[in-house]
mmCIF file of C-alpha atoms in Angstrom:
data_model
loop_
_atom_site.group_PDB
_atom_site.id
_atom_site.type_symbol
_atom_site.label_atom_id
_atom_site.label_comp_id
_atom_site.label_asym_id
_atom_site.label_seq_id
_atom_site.Cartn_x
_atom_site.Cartn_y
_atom_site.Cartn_z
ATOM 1 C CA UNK A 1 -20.465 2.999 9.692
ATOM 2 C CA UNK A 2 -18.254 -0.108 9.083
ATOM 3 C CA UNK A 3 -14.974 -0.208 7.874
ATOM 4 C CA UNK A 4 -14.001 -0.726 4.319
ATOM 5 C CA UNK A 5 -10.997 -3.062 3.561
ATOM 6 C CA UNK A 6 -8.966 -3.736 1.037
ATOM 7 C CA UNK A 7 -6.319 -5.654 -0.524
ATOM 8 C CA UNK A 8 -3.860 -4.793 -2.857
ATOM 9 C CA UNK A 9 -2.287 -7.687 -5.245
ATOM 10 C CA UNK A 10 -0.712 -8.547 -8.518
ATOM 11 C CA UNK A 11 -3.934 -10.335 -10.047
ATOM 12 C CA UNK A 12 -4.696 -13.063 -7.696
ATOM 13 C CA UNK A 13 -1.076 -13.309 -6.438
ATOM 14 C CA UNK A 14 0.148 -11.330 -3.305
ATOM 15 C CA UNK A 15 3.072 -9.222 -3.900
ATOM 16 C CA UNK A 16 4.032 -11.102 -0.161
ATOM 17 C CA UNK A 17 3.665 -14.816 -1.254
ATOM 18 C CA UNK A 18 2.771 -17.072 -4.077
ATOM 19 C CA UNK A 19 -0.470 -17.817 -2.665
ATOM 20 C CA UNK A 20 -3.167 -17.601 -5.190
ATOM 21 C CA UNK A 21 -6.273 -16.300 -4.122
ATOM 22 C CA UNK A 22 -9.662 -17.568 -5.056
ATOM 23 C CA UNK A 23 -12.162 -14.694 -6.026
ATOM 24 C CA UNK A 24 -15.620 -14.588 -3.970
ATOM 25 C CA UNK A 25 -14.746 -17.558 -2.047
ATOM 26 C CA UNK A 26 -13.364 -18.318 1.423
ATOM 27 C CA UNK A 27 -9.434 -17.884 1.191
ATOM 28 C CA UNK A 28 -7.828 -20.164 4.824
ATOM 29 C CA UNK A 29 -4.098 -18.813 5.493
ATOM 30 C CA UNK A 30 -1.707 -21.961 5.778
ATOM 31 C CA UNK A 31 0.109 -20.138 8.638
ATOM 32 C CA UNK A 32 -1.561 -18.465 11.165
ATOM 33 C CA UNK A 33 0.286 -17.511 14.840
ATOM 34 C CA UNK A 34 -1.428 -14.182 15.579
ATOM 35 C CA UNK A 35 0.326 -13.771 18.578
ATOM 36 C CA UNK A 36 3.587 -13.951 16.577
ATOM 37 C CA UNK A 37 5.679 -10.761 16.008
ATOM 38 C CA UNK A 38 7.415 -11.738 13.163
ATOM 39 C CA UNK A 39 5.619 -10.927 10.084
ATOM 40 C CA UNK A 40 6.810 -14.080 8.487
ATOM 41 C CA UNK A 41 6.034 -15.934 11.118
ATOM 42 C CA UNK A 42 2.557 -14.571 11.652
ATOM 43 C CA UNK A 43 1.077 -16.122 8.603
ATOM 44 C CA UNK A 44 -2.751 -15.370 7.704
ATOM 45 C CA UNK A 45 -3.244 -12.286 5.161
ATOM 46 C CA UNK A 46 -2.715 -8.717 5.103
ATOM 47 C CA UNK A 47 -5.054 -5.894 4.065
ATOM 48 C CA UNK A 48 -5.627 -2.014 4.823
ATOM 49 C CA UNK A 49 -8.751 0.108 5.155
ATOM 50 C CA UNK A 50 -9.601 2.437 2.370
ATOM 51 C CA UNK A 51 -7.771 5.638 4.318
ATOM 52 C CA UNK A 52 -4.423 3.530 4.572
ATOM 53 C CA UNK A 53 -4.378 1.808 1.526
ATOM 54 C CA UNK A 54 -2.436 4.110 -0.744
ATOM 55 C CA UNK A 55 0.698 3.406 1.355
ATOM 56 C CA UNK A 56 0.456 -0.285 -0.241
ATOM 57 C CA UNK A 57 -0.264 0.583 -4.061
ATOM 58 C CA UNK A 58 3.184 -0.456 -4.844
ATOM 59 C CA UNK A 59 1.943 -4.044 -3.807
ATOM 60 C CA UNK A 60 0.252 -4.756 -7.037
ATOM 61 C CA UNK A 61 -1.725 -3.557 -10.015
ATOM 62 C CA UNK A 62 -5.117 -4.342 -8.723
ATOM 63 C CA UNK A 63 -7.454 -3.748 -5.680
ATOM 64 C CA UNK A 64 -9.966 -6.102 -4.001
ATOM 65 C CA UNK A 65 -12.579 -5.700 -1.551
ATOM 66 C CA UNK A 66 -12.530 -7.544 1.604
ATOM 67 C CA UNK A 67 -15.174 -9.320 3.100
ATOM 68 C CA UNK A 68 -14.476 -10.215 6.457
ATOM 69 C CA UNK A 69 -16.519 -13.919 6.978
ATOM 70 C CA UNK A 70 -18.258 -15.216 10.215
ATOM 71 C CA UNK A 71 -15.500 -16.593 12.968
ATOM 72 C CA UNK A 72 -12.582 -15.150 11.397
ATOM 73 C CA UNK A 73 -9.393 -13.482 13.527
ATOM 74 C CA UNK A 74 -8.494 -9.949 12.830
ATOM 75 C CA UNK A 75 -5.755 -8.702 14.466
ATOM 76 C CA UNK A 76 -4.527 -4.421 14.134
ATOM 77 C CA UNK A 77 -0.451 -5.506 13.458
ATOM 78 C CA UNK A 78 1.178 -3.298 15.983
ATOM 79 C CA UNK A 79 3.590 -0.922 14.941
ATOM 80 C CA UNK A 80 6.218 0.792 17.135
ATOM 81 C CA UNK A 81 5.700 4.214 15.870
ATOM 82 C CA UNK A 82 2.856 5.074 14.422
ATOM 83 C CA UNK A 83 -0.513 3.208 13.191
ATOM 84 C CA UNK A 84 -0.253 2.216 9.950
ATOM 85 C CA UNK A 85 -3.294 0.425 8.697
ATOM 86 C CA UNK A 86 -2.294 -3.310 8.144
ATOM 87 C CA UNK A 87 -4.414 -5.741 9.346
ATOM 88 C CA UNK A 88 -3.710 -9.888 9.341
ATOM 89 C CA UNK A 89 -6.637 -12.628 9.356
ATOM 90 C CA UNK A 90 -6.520 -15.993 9.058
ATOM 91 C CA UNK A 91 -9.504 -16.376 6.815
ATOM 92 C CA UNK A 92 -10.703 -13.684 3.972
ATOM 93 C CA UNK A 93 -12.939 -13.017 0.908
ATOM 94 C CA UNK A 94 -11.351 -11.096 -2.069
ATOM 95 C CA UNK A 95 -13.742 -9.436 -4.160
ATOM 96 C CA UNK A 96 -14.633 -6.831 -7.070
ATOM 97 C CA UNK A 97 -11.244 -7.107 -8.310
ATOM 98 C CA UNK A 98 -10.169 -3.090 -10.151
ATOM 99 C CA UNK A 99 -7.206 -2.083 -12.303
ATOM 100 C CA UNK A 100 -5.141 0.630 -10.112
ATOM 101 C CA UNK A 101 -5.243 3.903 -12.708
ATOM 102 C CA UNK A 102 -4.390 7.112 -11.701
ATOM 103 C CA UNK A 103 -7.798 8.267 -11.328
ATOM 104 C CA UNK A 104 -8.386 5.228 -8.726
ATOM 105 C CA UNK A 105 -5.256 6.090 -6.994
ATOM 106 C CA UNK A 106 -6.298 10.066 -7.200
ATOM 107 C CA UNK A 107 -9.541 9.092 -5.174
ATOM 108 C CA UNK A 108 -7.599 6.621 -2.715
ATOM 109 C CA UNK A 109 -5.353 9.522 -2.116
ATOM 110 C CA UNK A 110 -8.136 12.072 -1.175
ATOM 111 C CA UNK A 111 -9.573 9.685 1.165
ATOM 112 C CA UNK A 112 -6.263 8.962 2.552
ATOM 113 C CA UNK A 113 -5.391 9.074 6.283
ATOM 114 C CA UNK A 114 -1.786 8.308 7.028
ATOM 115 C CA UNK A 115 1.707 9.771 9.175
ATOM 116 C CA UNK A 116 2.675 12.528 7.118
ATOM 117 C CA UNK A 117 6.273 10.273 6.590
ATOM 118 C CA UNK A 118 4.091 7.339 4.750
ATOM 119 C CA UNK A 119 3.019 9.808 2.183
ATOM 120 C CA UNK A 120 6.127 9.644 1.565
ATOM 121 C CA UNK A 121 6.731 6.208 0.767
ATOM 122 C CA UNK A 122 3.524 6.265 -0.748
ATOM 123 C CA UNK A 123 4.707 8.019 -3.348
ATOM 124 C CA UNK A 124 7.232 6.504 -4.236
ATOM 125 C CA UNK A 125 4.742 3.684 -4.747
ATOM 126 C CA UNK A 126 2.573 6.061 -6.820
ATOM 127 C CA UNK A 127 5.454 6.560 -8.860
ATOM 128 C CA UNK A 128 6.153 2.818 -9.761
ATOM 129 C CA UNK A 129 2.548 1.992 -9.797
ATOM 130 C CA UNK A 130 2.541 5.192 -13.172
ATOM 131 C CA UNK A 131 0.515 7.656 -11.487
ATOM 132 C CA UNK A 132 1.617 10.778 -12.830
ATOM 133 C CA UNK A 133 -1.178 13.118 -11.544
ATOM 134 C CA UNK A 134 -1.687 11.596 -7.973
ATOM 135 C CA UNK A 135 1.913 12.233 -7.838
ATOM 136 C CA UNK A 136 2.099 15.702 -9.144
ATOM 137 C CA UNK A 137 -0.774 16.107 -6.567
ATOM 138 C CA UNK A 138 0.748 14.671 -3.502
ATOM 139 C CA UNK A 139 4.484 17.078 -4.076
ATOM 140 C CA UNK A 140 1.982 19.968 -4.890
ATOM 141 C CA UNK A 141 0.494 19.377 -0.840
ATOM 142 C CA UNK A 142 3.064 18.123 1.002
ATOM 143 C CA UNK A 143 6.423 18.540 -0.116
ATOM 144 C CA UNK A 144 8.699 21.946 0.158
ATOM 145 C CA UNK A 145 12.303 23.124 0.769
ATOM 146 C CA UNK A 146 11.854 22.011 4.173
ATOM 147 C CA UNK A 147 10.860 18.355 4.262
ATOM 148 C CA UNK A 148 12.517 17.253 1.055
ATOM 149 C CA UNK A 149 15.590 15.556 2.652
ATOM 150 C CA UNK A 150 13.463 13.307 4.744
ATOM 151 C CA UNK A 151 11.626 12.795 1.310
ATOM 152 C CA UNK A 152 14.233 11.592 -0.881
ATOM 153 C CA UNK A 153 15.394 9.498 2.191
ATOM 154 C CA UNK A 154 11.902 7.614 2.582
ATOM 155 C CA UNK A 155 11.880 7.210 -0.975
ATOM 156 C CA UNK A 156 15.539 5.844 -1.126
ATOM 157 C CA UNK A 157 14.715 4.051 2.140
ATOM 158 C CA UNK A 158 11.349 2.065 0.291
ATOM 159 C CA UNK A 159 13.115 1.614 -3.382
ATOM 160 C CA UNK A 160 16.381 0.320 -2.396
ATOM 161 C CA UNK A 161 16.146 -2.644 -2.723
ATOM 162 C CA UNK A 162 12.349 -3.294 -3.503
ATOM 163 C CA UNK A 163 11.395 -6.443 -4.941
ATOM 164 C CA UNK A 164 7.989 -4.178 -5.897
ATOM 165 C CA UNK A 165 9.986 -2.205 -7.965
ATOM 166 C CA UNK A 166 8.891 -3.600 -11.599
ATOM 167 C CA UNK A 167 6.815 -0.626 -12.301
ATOM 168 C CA UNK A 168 6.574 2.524 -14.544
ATOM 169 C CA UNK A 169 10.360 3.840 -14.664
ATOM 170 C CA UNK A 170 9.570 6.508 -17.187
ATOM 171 C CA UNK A 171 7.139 8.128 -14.028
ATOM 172 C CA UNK A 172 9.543 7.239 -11.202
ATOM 173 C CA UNK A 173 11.962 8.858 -13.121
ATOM 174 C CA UNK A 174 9.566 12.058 -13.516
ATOM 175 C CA UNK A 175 8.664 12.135 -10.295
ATOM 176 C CA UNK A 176 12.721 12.255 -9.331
ATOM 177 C CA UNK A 177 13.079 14.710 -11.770
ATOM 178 C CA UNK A 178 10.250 16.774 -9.868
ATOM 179 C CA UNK A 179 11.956 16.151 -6.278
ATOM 180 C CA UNK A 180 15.314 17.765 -7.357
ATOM 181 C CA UNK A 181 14.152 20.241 -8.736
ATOM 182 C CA UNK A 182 12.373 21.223 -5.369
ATOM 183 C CA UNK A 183 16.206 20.348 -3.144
ATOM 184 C CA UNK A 184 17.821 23.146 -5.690
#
């Protein structure tokens, strides 16, 4: 079975850069130092697999495919704690470009693979992406009296500041509304 990957991205823009993409043809990173640690520093372009990609909603409004093409470098970006799905390449193919609804983000979310903390920022990225039931879903399964300090903190932690944070305020808001309630 090979692995799916995928790209999340305001249009053609990356929520990262300005660099425009070009759709179905070979995109070359400007900067690429994989053996840099430094994410700006690193260069080349990031994407997730299909089980880590709702952690990065809040990165755009629409998904891509990725093809990987012949001779590229793909590197796992190391993180210190825990493995968090972001890949880098120098070169990459964006394709079959989708919206991000509720319902997409509802089947990202029940594919989903992730730390148990990142569904935390993930929803607040679920809230500022506008989807209401994938949220509703997510606090139904995984948040209680017991975890919702370290909730409110990861979502504090990821929306403050954000430059991602041009989203749905009228959800965020709900979904804030919902997460209180649960701390009384």
């Amino acid at each position: 079975m090979s692995i799916k990957y995928l790209k999340v991205m305001f249009g053609t823009k990356s929520g990262a850069s300005d660099f425009e993409y070009k759709l179905n043809e070979v995109n070359i990173a400007d900067v690429w130092n994989p053996k840099e640690t430094e994410s700006d520093k690193m260069g080349g372009f990031n994407f997730s697999t299909e089980t880590k990609i709702i952690r990065w909603l809040v990165r755009g409004d629409t998904i891509y495919d990725i093809e990987i093409p012949e001779g590229t470098e793909v590197i796992d970006v190391p993180h210190p704690t825990t493995p968090h799905g972001v890949f880098r390449a120098n070169k990459i193919i964006i394709s079959n470009p989708r919206l991000i609804t509720d319902e997409f983000a509802m089947q990202l979310y029940k594919v989903s693979d992730i730390p148990e903390k990142s569904y935390y920022k993930a929803l607040a990225g679920l809230a500022i992406r506008g989807c209401i039931e994938t949220c509703k879903l997510l606090i139904k399964e995984r948040v209680n009296q017991d975890n919702i300090d370290l909730v409110l903190s990861e979502i504090n932690d990821f929306t403050t500041p954000n430059e991602y944070n041009h989203g749905n305020q009228k959800v965020f808001d709900e979904v804030m509304k919902m997460l209180k309630e649960i701390k009384k």
